[in-house]
XYZ file of C-alpha atoms in Angstrom:
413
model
C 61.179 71.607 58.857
C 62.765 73.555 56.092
C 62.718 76.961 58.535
C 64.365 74.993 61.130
C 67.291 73.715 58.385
C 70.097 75.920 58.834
C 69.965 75.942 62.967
C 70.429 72.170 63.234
C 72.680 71.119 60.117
C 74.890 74.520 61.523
C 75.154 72.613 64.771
C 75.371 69.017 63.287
C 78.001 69.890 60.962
C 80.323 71.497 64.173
C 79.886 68.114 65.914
C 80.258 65.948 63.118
C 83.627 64.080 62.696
C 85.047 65.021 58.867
C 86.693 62.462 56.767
C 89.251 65.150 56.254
C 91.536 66.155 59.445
C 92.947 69.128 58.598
C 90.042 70.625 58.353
C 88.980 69.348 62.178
C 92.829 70.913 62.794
C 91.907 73.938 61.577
C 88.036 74.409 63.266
C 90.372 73.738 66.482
C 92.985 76.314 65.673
C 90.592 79.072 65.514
C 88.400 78.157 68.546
C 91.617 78.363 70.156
C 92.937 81.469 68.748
C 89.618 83.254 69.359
C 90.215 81.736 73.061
C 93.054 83.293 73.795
C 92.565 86.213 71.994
C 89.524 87.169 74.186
C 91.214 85.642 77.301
C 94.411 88.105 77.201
C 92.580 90.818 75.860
C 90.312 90.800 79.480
C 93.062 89.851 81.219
C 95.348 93.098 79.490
C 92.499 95.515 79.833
C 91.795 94.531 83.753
C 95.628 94.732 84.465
C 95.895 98.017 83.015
C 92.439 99.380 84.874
C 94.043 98.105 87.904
C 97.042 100.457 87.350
C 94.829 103.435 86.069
C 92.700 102.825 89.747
C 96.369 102.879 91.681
C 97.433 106.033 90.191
C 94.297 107.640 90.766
C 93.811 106.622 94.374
C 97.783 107.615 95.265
C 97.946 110.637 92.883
C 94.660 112.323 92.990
C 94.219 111.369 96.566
C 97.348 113.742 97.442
C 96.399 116.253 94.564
C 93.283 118.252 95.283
C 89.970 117.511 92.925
C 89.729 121.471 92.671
C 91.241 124.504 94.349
C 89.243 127.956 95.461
C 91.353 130.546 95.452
C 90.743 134.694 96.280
C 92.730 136.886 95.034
C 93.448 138.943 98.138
C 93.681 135.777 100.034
C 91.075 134.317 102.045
C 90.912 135.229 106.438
C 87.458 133.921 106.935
C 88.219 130.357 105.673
C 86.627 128.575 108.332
C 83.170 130.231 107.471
C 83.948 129.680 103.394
C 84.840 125.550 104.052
C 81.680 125.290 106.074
C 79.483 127.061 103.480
C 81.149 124.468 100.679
C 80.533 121.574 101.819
C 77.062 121.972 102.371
C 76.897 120.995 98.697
C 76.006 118.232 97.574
C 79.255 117.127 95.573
C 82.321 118.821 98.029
C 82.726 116.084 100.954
C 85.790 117.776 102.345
C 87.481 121.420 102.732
C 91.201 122.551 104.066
C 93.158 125.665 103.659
C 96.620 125.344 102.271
C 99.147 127.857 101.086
C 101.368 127.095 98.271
C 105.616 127.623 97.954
C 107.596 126.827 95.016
C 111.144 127.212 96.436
C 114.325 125.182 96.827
C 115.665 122.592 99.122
C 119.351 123.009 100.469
C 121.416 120.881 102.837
C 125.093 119.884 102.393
C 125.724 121.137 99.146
C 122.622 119.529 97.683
C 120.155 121.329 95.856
C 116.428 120.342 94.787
C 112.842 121.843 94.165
C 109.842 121.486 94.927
C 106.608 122.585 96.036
C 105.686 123.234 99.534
C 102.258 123.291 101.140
C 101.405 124.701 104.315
C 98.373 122.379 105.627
C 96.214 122.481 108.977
C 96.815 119.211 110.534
C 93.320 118.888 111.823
C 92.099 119.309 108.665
C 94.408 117.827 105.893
C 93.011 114.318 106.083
C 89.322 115.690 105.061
C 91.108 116.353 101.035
C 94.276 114.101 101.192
C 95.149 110.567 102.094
C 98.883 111.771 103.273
C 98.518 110.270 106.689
C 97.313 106.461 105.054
C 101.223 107.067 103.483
C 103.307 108.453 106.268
C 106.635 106.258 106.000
C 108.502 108.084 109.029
C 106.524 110.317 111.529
C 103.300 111.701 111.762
C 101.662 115.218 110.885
C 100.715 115.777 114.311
C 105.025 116.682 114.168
C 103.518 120.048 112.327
C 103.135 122.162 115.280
C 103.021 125.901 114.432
C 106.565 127.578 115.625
C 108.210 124.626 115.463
C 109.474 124.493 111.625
C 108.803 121.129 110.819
C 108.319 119.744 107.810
C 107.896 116.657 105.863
C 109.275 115.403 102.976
C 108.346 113.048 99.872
C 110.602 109.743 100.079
C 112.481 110.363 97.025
C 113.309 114.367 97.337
C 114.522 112.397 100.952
C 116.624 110.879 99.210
C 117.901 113.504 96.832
C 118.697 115.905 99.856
C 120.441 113.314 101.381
C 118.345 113.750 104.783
C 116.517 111.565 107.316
C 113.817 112.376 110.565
C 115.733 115.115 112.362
C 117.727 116.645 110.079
C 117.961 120.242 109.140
C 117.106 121.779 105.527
C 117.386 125.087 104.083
C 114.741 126.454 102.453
C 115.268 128.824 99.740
C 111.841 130.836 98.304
C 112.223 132.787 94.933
C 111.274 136.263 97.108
C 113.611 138.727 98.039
C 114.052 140.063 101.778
C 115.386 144.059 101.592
C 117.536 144.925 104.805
C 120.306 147.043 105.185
C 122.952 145.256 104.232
C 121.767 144.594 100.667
C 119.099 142.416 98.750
C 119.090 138.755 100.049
C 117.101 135.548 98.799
C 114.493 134.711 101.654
C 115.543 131.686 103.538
C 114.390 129.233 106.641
C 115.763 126.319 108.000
C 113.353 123.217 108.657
C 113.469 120.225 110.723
C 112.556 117.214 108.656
C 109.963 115.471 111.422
C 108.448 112.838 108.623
C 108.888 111.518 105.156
C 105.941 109.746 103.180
C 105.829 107.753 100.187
C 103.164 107.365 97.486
C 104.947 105.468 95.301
C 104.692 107.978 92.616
C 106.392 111.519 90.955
C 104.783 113.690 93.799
C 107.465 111.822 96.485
C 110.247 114.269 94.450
C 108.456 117.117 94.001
C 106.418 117.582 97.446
C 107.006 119.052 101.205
C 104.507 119.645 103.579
C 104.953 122.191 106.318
C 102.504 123.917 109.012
C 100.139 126.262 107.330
C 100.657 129.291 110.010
C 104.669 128.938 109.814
C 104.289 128.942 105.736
C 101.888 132.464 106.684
C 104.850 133.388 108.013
C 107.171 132.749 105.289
C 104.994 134.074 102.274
C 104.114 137.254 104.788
C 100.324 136.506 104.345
C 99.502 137.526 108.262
C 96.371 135.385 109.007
C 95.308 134.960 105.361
C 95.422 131.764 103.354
C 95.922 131.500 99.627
C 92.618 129.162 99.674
C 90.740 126.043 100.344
C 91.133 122.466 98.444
C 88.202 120.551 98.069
C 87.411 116.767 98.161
C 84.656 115.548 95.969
C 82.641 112.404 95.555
C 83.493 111.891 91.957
C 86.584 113.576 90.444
C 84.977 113.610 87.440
C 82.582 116.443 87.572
C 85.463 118.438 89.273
C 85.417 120.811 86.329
C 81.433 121.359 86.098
C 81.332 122.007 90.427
C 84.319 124.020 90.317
C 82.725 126.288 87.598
C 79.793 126.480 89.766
C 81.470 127.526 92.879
C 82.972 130.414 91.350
C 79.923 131.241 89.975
C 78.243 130.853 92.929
C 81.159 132.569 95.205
C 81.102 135.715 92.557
C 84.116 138.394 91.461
C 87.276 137.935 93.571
C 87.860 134.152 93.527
C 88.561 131.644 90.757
C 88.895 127.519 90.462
C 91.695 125.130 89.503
C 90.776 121.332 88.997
C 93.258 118.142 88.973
C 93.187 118.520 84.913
C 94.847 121.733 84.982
C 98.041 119.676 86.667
C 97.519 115.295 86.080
C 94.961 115.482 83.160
C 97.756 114.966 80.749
C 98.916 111.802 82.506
C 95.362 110.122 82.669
C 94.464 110.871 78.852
C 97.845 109.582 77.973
C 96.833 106.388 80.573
C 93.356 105.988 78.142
C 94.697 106.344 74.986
C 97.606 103.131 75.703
C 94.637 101.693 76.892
C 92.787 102.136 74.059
C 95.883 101.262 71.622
C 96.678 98.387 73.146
C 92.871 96.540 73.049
C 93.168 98.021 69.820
C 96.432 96.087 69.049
C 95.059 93.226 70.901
C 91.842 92.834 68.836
C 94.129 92.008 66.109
C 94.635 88.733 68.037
C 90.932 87.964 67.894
C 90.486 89.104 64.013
C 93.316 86.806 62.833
C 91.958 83.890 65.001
C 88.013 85.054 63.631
C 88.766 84.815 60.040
C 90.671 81.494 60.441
C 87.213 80.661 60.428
C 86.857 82.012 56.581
C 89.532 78.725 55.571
C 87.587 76.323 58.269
C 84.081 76.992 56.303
C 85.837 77.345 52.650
C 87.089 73.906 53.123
C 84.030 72.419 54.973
C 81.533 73.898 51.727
C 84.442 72.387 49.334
C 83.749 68.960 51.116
C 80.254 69.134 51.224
C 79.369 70.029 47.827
C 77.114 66.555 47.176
C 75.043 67.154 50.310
C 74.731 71.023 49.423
C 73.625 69.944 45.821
C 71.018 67.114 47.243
C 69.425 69.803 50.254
C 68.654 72.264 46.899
C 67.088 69.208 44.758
C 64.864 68.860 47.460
C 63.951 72.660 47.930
C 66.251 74.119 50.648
C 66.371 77.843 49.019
C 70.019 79.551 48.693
C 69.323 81.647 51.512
C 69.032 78.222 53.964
C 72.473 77.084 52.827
C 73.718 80.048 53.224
C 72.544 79.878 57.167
C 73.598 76.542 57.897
C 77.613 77.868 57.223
C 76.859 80.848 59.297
C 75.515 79.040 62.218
C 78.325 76.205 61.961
C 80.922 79.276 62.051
C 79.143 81.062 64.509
C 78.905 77.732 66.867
C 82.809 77.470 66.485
C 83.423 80.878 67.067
C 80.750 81.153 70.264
C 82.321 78.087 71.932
C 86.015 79.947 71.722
C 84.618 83.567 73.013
C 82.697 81.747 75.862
C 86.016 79.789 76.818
C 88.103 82.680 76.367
C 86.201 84.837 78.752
C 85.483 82.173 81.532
C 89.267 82.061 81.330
C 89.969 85.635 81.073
C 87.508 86.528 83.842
C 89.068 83.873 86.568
C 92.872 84.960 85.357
C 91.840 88.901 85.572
C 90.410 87.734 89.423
C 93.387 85.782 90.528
C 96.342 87.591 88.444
C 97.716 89.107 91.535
C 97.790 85.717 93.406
C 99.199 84.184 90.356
C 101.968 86.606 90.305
C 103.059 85.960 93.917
C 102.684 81.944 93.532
C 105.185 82.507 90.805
C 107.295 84.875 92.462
C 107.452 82.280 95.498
C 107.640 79.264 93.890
C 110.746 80.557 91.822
C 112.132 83.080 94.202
C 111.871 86.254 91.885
C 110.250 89.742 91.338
C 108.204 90.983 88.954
C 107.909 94.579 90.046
C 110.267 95.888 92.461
C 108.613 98.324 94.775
C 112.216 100.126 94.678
C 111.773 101.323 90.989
C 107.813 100.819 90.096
C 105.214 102.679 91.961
C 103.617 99.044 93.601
C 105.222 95.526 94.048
C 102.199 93.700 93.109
C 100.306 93.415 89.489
C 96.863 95.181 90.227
C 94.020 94.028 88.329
C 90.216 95.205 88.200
C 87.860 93.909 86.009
C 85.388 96.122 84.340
C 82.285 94.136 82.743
C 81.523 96.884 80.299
C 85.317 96.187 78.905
C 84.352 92.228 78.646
C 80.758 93.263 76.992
C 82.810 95.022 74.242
C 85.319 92.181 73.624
C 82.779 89.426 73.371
C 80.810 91.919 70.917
C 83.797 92.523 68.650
C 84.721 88.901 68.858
C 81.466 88.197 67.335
C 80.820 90.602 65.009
C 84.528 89.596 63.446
C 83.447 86.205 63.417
C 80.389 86.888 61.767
C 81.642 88.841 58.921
C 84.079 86.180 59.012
C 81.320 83.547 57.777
C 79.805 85.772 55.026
C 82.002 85.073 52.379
C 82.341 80.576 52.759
C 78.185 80.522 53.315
C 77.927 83.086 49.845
C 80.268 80.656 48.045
C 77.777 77.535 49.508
C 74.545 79.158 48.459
C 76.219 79.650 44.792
C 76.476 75.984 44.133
C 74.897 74.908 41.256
C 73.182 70.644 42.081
C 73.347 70.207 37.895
C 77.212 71.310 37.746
C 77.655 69.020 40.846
C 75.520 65.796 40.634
C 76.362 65.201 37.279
C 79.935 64.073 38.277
C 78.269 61.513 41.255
């Protein structure tokens, strides 16, 4: 009887009522505290996965996962992307060839980059087509100078479908008359729009007119790969070089967005950080809850020792009546936190109806709903910190029970 003690006085003492409110006011607070605590922590974490998912699908999808370059250029491409995706990881090859120049038109001027893609092939590495706001790349016919521009460096230039840009490369062209910048004018035959920092900065034009342009003849600069997990794009790309020999070389997606994903994970990993803060206050509310409780329980504490309950059993009853209180909040908290992280995004647009408003504007963020995607490993860890803090959180109240002396305290009763 005495080994089963501490389990159901633990549990007795969370259900009984207590001659002394406050203390009942205070058990409540920090059930509630640890409820919300765990609740917006799940519900922050899920919200800010959803937006790490978003940038990855728009950015990386239009950003290669790795890039095979020769040095000399590559002719035989067609034989290389065949031979590549035979492997096990590459699930898509195109050629491409790369132009940093400069964007004219009515006194406007504006960078960016410029690939020259294969039509047929660009949708094996690149989602561009799923994002096509105005036109189509079928418009990319070779001879015909089309090209199409990112939404925003639209914008910039001031242009729309059918309009005529300048394009200014950083080469020089030597003819008779003198030293000249190399130049082309393009018709603008489509615009797209990922809702992100590649719609100023990117062009795409016909792979044999940029041949043309960057006097390559019926080389291309190399192949971009698509693979089944971006995450092992530095490990395959290493062994595809490897594998490919002297004369070519590798570039993953962290040589150009790894920067802006690590920054992503480490405010993710501040904020829960930040957040857990929530859940320690609200844990070691449950330090005064227990103080108080062994305070008013002092006679029964002395009377379970006169009749051989051992230290360490007192001790367990206070842990298992703080543990109770705090297992009931973390339980709450994440039934709530999992059904708010679920239905956030239908939330958000109830609201936005109901009260005729806008959270995000698609005109200056990147998506005009809140994205949310719930990762169970993040709502293992939560409920594990939660209870570790609340455990420490009973050490101290059960030590100062277990110290009682009965003599010191019966001899006043």
């Amino acid at each position: 009887m005495l080994d089963r003690l501490p389990f159901l006085l633990g549990l007795r003492y969370v259900r009984a009522k207590r001659r002394n409110h406050f203390i009942s006011f205070i058990s409540l607070t920090s059930m509630l505290g640890l409820t919300l605590g765990v609740a917006v922590l799940i519900l922050v974490l899920s919200v800010m996965n959803g937006f790490d998912q978003e940038l990855r699908t728009r950015i990386l999808g239009m950003v290669p996962h790795t890039k095979i370059e020769a040095r000399n250029g590559l002719v035989e491409w067609q034989a290389l992307a065949e031979r590549l995706t035979q492997r096990e990881r590459v699930i898509g090859a195109a050629p491409y060839v790369e132009q940093q120049g400069m964007f004219s038109v009515g006194g406007r001027n504006q960078g960016a980059m410029v690939n020259g893609i294969h039509p047929e092939w660009e949708g094996r590495v690149s989602i561009i087509d799923e994002h096509m706001r105005e036109g189509s790349l079928d418009e990319l016919r070779p001879g015909e100078w089309n090209i199409v521009l990112g939404s925003l460096l639209a914008r910039q230039l001031g242009v729309g479908v059918g309009d005529r840009v300048t394009l200014l490369v950083p080469e020089a062209s030597i003819t008779p008359a003198g030293v000249f910048p190399r130049l082309k004018r393009f018709t603008v035959s489509g615009i797209f729009s990922v809702g992100a920092d590649l719609d100023a900065s990117l062009a795409y034009a016909n792979i044999e007119d940029m041949q043309t342009l960057a006097r390559l003849g019926e080389a291309v600069e190399g192949l971009r790969l698509e693979l089944d997990d971006l995450f092992v794009a530095g490990d395959e790309t290493r062994a595809i070089v490897d594998e490919l020999g002297g004369g070519y070389r590798g570039l993953d997606w962290t040589y150009s967005h790894g920067n802006l994903f690590q920054a992503i994970q480490m405010e993710k990993r501040m904020i829960g950080l930040l957040l857990t803060v929530i859940i320690a206050v609200a844990a070691f509310n449950i330090v005064s809850t227990l103080v108080m409780v062994v305070t008013d329980k002092h006679a029964d504490i002395a009377i379970l020792r006169t009749i051989g309950a051992t230290p360490r059993s007192i001790m367990g009853i206070f842990i298992v009546q703080g543990l109770a209180i705090g297992l009931i909040g973390i339980l709450i908290g994440v039934v709530a936190g999992v059904l708010l992280a679920l239905g956030i995004a239908d939330i958000i647009g109830w609201f936005e109806a109901l009260f005729g408003i806008q959270f995000l504007d698609s005109g200056v963020y990147f998506i005009s709903y809140l994205p949310s995607r719930l990762i169970w490993s993040d709502v293992i860890n939560i409920v594990a910190a939660a209870l570790v803090l609340t455990f420490l959180s009973t050490l101290y109240p059960a030590w100062r029970a277990s110290r009682v002396q009965p003599a010191e305290v019966l001899r006043y009763e």
